[in-house]
CSV table of C-alpha atoms in Angstrom, one decimal:
chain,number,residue,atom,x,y,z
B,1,UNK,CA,0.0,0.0,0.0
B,2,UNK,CA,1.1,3.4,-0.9
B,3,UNK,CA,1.0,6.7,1.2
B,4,UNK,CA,1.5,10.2,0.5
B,5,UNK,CA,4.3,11.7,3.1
B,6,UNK,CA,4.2,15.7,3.0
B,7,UNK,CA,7.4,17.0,1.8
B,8,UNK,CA,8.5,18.4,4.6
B,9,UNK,CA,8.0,15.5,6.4
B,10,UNK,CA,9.5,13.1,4.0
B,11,UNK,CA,12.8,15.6,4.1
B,12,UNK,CA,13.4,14.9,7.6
B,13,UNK,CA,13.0,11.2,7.5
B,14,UNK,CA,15.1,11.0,4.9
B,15,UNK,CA,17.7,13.7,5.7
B,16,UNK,CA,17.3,13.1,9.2
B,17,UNK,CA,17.8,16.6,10.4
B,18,UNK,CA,15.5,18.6,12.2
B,19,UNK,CA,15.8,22.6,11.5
B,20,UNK,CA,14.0,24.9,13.5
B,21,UNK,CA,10.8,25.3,11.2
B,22,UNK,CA,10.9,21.4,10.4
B,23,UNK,CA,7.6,20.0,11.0
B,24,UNK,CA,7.2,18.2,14.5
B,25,UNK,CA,3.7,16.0,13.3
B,26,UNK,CA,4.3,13.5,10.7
B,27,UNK,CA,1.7,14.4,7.7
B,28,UNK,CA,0.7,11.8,5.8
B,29,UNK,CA,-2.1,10.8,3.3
B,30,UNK,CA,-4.2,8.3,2.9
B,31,UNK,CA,-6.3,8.0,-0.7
B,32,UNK,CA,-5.8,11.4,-3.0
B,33,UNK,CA,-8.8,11.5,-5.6
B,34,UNK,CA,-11.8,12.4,-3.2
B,35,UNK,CA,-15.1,11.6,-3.7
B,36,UNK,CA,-16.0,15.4,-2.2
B,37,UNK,CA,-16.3,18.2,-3.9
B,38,UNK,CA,-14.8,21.3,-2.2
B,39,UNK,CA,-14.3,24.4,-4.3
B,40,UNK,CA,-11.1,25.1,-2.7
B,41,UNK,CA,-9.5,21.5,-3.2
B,42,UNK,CA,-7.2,20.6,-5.8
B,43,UNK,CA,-8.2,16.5,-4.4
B,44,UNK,CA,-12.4,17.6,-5.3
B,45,UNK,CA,-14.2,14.8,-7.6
B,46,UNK,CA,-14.6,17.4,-10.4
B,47,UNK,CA,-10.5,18.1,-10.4
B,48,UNK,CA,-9.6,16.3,-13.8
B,49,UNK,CA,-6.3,15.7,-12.5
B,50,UNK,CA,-4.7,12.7,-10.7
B,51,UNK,CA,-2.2,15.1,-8.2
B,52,UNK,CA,-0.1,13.9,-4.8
B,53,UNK,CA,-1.4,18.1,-3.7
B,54,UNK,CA,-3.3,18.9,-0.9
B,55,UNK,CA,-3.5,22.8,-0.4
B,56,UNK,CA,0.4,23.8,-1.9
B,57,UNK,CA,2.1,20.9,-0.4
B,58,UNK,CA,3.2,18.3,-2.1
B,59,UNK,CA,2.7,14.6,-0.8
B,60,UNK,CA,4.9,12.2,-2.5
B,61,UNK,CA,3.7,8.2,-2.6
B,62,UNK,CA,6.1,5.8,-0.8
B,63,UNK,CA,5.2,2.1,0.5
B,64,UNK,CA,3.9,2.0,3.5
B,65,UNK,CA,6.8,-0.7,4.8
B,66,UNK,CA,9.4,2.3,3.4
B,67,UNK,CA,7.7,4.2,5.6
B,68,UNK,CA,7.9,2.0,8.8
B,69,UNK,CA,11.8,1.7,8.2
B,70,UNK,CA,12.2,4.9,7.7
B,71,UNK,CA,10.9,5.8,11.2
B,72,UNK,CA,12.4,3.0,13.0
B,73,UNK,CA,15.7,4.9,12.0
B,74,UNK,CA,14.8,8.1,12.7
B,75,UNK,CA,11.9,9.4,14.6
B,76,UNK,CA,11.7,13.0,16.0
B,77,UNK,CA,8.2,13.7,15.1
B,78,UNK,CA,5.4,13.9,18.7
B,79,UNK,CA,2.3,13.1,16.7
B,80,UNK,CA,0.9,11.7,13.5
B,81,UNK,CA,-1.7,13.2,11.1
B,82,UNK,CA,-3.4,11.7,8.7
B,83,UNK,CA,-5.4,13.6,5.7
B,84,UNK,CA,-8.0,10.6,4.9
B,85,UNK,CA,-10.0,11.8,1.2
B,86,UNK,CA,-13.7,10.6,0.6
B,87,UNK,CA,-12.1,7.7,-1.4
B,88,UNK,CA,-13.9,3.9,-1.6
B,89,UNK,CA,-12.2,1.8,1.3
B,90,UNK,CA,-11.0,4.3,3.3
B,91,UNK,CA,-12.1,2.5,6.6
B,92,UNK,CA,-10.3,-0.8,5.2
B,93,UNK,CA,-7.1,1.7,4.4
B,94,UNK,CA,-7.1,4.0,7.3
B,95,UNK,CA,-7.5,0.6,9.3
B,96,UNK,CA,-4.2,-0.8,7.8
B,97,UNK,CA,-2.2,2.3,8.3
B,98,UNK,CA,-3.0,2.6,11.9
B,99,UNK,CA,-1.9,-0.7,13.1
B,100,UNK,CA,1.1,-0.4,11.2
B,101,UNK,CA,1.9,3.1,12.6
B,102,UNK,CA,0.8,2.7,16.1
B,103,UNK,CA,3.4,0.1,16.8
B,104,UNK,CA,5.4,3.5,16.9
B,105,UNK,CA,3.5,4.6,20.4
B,106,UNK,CA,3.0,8.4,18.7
B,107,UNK,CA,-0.2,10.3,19.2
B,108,UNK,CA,-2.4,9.9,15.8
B,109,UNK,CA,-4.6,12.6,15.0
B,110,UNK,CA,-7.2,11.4,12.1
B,111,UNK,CA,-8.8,14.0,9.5
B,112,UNK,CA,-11.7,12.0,7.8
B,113,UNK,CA,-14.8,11.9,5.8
B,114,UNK,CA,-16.9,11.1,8.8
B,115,UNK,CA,-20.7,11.5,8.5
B,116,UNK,CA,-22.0,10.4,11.9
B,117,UNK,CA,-21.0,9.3,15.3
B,118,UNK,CA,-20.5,5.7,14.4
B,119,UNK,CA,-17.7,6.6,12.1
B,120,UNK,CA,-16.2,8.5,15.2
B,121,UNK,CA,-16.1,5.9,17.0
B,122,UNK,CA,-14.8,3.8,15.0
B,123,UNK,CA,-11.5,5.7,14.2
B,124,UNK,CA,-11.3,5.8,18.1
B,125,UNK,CA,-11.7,2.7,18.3
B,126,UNK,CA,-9.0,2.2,15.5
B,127,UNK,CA,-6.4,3.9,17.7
B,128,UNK,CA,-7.1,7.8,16.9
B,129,UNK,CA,-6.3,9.7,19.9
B,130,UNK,CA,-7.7,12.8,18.2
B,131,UNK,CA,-10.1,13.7,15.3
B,132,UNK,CA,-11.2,16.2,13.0
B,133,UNK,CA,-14.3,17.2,11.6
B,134,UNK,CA,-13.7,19.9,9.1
B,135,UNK,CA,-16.0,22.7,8.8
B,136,UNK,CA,-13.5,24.7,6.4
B,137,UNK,CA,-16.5,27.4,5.5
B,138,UNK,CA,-17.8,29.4,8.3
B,139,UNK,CA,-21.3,29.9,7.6
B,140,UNK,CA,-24.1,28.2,6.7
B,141,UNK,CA,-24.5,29.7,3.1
B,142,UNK,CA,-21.0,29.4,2.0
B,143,UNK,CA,-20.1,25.6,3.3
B,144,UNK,CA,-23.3,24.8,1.3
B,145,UNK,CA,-22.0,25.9,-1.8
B,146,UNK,CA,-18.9,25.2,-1.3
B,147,UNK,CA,-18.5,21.9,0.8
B,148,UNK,CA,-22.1,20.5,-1.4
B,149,UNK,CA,-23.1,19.3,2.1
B,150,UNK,CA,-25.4,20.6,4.8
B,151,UNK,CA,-24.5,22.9,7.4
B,152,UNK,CA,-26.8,21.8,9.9
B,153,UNK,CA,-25.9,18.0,9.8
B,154,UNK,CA,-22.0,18.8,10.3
B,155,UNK,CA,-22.3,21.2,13.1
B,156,UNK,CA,-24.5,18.8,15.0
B,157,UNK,CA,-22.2,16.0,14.6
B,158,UNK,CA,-19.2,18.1,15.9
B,159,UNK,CA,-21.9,19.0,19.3
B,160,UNK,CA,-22.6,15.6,19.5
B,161,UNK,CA,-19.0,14.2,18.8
B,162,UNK,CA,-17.7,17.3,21.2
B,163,UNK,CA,-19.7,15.7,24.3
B,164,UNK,CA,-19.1,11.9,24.1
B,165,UNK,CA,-15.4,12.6,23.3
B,166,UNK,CA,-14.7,16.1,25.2
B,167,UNK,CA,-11.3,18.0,24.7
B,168,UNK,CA,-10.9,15.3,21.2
B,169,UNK,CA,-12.4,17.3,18.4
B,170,UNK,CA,-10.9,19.4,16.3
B,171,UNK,CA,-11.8,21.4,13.5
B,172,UNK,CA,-10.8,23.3,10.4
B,173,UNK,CA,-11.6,26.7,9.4
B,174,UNK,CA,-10.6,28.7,6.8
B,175,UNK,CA,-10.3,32.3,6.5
B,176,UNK,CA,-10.8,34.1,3.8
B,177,UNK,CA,-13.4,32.7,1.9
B,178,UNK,CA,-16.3,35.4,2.1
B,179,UNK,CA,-17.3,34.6,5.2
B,180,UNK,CA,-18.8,37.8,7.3
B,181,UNK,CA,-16.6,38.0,10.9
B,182,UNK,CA,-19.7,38.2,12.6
B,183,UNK,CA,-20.6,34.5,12.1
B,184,UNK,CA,-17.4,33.4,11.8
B,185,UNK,CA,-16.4,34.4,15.4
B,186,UNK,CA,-19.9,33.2,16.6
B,187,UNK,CA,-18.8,30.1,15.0
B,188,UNK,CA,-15.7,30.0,16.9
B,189,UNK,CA,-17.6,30.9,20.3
B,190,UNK,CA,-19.6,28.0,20.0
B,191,UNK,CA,-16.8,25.6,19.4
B,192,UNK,CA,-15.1,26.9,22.2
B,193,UNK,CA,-17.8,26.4,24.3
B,194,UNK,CA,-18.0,22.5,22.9
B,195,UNK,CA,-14.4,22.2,24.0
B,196,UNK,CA,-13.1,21.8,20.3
B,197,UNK,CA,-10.1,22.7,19.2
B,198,UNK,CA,-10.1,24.9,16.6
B,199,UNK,CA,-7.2,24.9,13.2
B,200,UNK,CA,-7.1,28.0,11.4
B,201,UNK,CA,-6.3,28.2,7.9
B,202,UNK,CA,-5.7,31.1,5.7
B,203,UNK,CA,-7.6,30.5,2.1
B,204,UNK,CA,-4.9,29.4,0.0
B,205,UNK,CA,-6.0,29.8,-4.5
B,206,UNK,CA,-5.0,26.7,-6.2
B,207,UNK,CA,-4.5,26.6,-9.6
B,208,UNK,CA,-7.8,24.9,-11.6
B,209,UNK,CA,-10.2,24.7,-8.6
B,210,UNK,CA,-13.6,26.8,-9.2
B,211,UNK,CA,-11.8,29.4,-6.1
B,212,UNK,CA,-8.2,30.0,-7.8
B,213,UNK,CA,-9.4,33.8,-8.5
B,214,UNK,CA,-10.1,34.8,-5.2
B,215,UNK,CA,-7.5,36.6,-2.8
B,216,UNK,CA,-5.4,35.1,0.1
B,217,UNK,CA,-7.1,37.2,2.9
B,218,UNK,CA,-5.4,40.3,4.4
B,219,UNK,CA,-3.0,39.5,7.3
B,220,UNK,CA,-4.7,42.3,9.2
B,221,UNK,CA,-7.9,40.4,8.8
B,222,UNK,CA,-6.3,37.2,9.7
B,223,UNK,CA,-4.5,38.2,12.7
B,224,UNK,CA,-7.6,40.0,14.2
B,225,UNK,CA,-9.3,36.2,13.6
B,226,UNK,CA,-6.3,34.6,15.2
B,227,UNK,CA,-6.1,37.1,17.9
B,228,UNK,CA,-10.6,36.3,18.6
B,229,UNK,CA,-9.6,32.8,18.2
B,230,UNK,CA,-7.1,32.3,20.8
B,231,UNK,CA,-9.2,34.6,23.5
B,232,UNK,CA,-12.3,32.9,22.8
B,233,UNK,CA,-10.9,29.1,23.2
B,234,UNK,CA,-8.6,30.1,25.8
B,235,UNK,CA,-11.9,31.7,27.8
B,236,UNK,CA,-9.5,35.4,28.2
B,237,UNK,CA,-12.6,37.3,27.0
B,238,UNK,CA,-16.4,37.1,27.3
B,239,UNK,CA,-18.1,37.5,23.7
B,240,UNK,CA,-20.1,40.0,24.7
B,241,UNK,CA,-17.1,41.7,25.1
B,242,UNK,CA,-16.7,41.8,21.7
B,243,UNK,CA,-17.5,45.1,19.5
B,244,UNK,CA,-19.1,44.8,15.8
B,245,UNK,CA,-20.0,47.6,13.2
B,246,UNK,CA,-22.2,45.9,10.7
B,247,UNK,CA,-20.8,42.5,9.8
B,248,UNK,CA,-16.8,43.3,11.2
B,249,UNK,CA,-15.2,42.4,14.4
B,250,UNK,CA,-13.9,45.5,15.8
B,251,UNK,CA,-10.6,45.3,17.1
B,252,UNK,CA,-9.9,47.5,20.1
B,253,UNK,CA,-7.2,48.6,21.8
B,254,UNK,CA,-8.1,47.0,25.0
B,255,UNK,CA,-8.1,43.7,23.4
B,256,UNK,CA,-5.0,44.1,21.5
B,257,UNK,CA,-2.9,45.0,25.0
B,258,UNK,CA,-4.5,41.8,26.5
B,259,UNK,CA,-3.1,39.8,23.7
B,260,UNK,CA,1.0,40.8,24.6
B,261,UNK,CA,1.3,38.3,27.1
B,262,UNK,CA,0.3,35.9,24.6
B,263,UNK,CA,2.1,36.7,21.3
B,264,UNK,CA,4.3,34.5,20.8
B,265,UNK,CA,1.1,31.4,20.8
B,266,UNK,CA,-1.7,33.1,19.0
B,267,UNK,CA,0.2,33.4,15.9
B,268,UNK,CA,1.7,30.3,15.7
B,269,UNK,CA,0.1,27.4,13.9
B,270,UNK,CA,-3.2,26.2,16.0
B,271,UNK,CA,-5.3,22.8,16.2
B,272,UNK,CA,-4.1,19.6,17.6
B,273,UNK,CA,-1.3,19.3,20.0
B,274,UNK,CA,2.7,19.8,18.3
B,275,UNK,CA,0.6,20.5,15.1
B,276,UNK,CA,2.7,23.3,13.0
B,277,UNK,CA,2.3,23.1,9.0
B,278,UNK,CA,4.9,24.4,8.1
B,279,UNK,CA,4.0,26.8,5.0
B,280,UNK,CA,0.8,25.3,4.3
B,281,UNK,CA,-0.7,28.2,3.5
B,282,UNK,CA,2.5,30.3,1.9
B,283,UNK,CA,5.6,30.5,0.6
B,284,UNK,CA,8.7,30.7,2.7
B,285,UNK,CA,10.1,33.5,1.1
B,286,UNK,CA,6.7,35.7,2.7
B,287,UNK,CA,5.4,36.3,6.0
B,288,UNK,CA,3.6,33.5,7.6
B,289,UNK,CA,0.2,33.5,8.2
B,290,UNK,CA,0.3,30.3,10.6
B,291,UNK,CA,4.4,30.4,12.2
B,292,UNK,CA,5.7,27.3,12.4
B,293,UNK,CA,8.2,28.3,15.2
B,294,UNK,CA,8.5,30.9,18.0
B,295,UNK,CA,8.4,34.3,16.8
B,296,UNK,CA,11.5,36.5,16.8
B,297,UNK,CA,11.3,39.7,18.3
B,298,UNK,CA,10.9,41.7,15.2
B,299,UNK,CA,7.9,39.6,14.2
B,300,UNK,CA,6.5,40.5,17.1
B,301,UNK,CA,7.1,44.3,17.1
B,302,UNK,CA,5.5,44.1,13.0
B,303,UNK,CA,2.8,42.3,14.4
B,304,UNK,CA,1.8,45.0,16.8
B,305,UNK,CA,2.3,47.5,14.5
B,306,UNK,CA,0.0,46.3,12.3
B,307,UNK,CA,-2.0,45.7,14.5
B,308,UNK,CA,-2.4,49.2,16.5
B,309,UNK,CA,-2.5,50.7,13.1
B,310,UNK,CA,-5.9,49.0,12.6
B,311,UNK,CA,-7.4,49.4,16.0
B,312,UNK,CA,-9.9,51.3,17.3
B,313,UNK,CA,-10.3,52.9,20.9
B,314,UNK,CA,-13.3,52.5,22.5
């Protein structure tokens, strides 16, 4: 059986060096042609294209026994993610990979197609210490056009899955996709309330999928999301707290000077535990949306520059 090792991942394996913006999860995939249909994915069913791509990373094929030796003779990484698509057999797939991976005794964190609780359980049964249920768009409207599912349905499965497995759901939102900032930080409320962990993604325009048009989002508007985020699921702030004019979150000044104790987390890459993506969602040669390391001073001082410079005082 073949899986798909993200580049990063597959350089330190194989070079067996670990930099300081190396990855510290081993990404893999399982299955690449999905039977889904996200706007934003270059895997969707209506992508004409066999490609080993999942957002701008690349995720070359190796055996699956390559991949055991490999980490028997070198294994720096604290937990394991696996990108499963919509693809037929996935349970009889996902199934072999775990038991050959947890021999390995490293946290696995599961991203799947799951439609119900009963698939939920059955990855925990499986040997997933976490999961994900993706909502990706952050309102109802847009994940329906989007995502070609319903809104209602995935939200109550992440409730439900939220209270028979508490502090073991995460999610995946991305920003950027026209979403107002209204719902999307009732959104994040919500799931903060529910206990799930929450992985924010900056929209990232592939090449050939319906959204390659549309803009990465500003980093102001990103880092005011990341900023909500962290506060919210943290519990640092009350949402009614929280200022709006018309659909945007207003960003104070009181809330940006309760974020400087925090600065060096709320910008780093967020979801499951010693999760950091390195570049998923840019190039290395630009600012990061999601860093993949501790901050260095003079990202921090940019940061609250930018910042200030969009505040208001109220």
């Amino acid at each position: 059986m073949k899986i798909g090792v993200s580049s990063g991942s597959l350089e330190v394996l194989k070079r067996r060096v670990v930099k300081k913006d190396s990855p510290t999860t081993l990404y893999l995939l399982v299955g690449n042609k999905c039977l889904n249909n996200c706007a934003f994915c270059i895997q969707a069913r209506n992508m004409r294209k066999e490609s080993f791509m999942l957002s701008r990373i690349s995720w070359p094929p190796i055996e699956l026994k390559e991949l055991e030796i490999l980490l028997s003779e070198f294994n720096p990484f604290k937990r394991i993610c696996l990108q499963v698509t919509n693809h037929i057999g996935w349970k009889n797939n996902i199934t072999e990979v775990i038991n050959n991976l947890k021999k390995h005794n490293i946290p696995i964190s599961i991203s799947a197609p799951v439609e119900n609780l009963e698939d939920v359980n059955f990855l925990f049964q499986k040997g997933a210490e976490r999961i994900n249920i993706s909502i990706d768009a952050a309102e109802k409207e847009l994940y329906e056009k989007i995502k070609e599912k319903n809104w209602e349905e995935k939200i109550n499965l992440i409730k439900e899955a939220s209270k028979n497995f508490p502090e073991k759901i995460t999610t995946h939102i991305i920003v950027g996709l026209g979403e107002k900032e209204n719902k999307l930080v009732e959104l994040i409320r919500d799931l903060s309330n529910w206990r799930v962990r929450i992985a924010l993604f900056a929209f990232t325009p592939l090449p050939g999928t319906p959204l390659e048009n549309i803009p990465q989002p500003s980093y102001q508007k990103y880092r005011k999301i990341q900023i909500i985020t962290y506060l919210l699921q943290n519990h640092l702030i009350d949402f009614k707290d929280l200022k709006f004019k018309d659909d945007d979150l207003i960003l104070t000044k009181t809330i940006i000077e309760k974020t400087y104790p925090y600065f060096n987390e709320i910008f780093k890459t967020s979801g499951c535990p010693e999760c950091n993506r390195p570049y998923y969602n840019e190039s290395p040669r630009i600012t990061p949306y999601n860093y993949p390391r501790d901050l260095t001073l003079k990202e921090i001082n940019e940061i609250k520059l930018l910042l200030e410079n969009g505040a208001r005082v109220i």
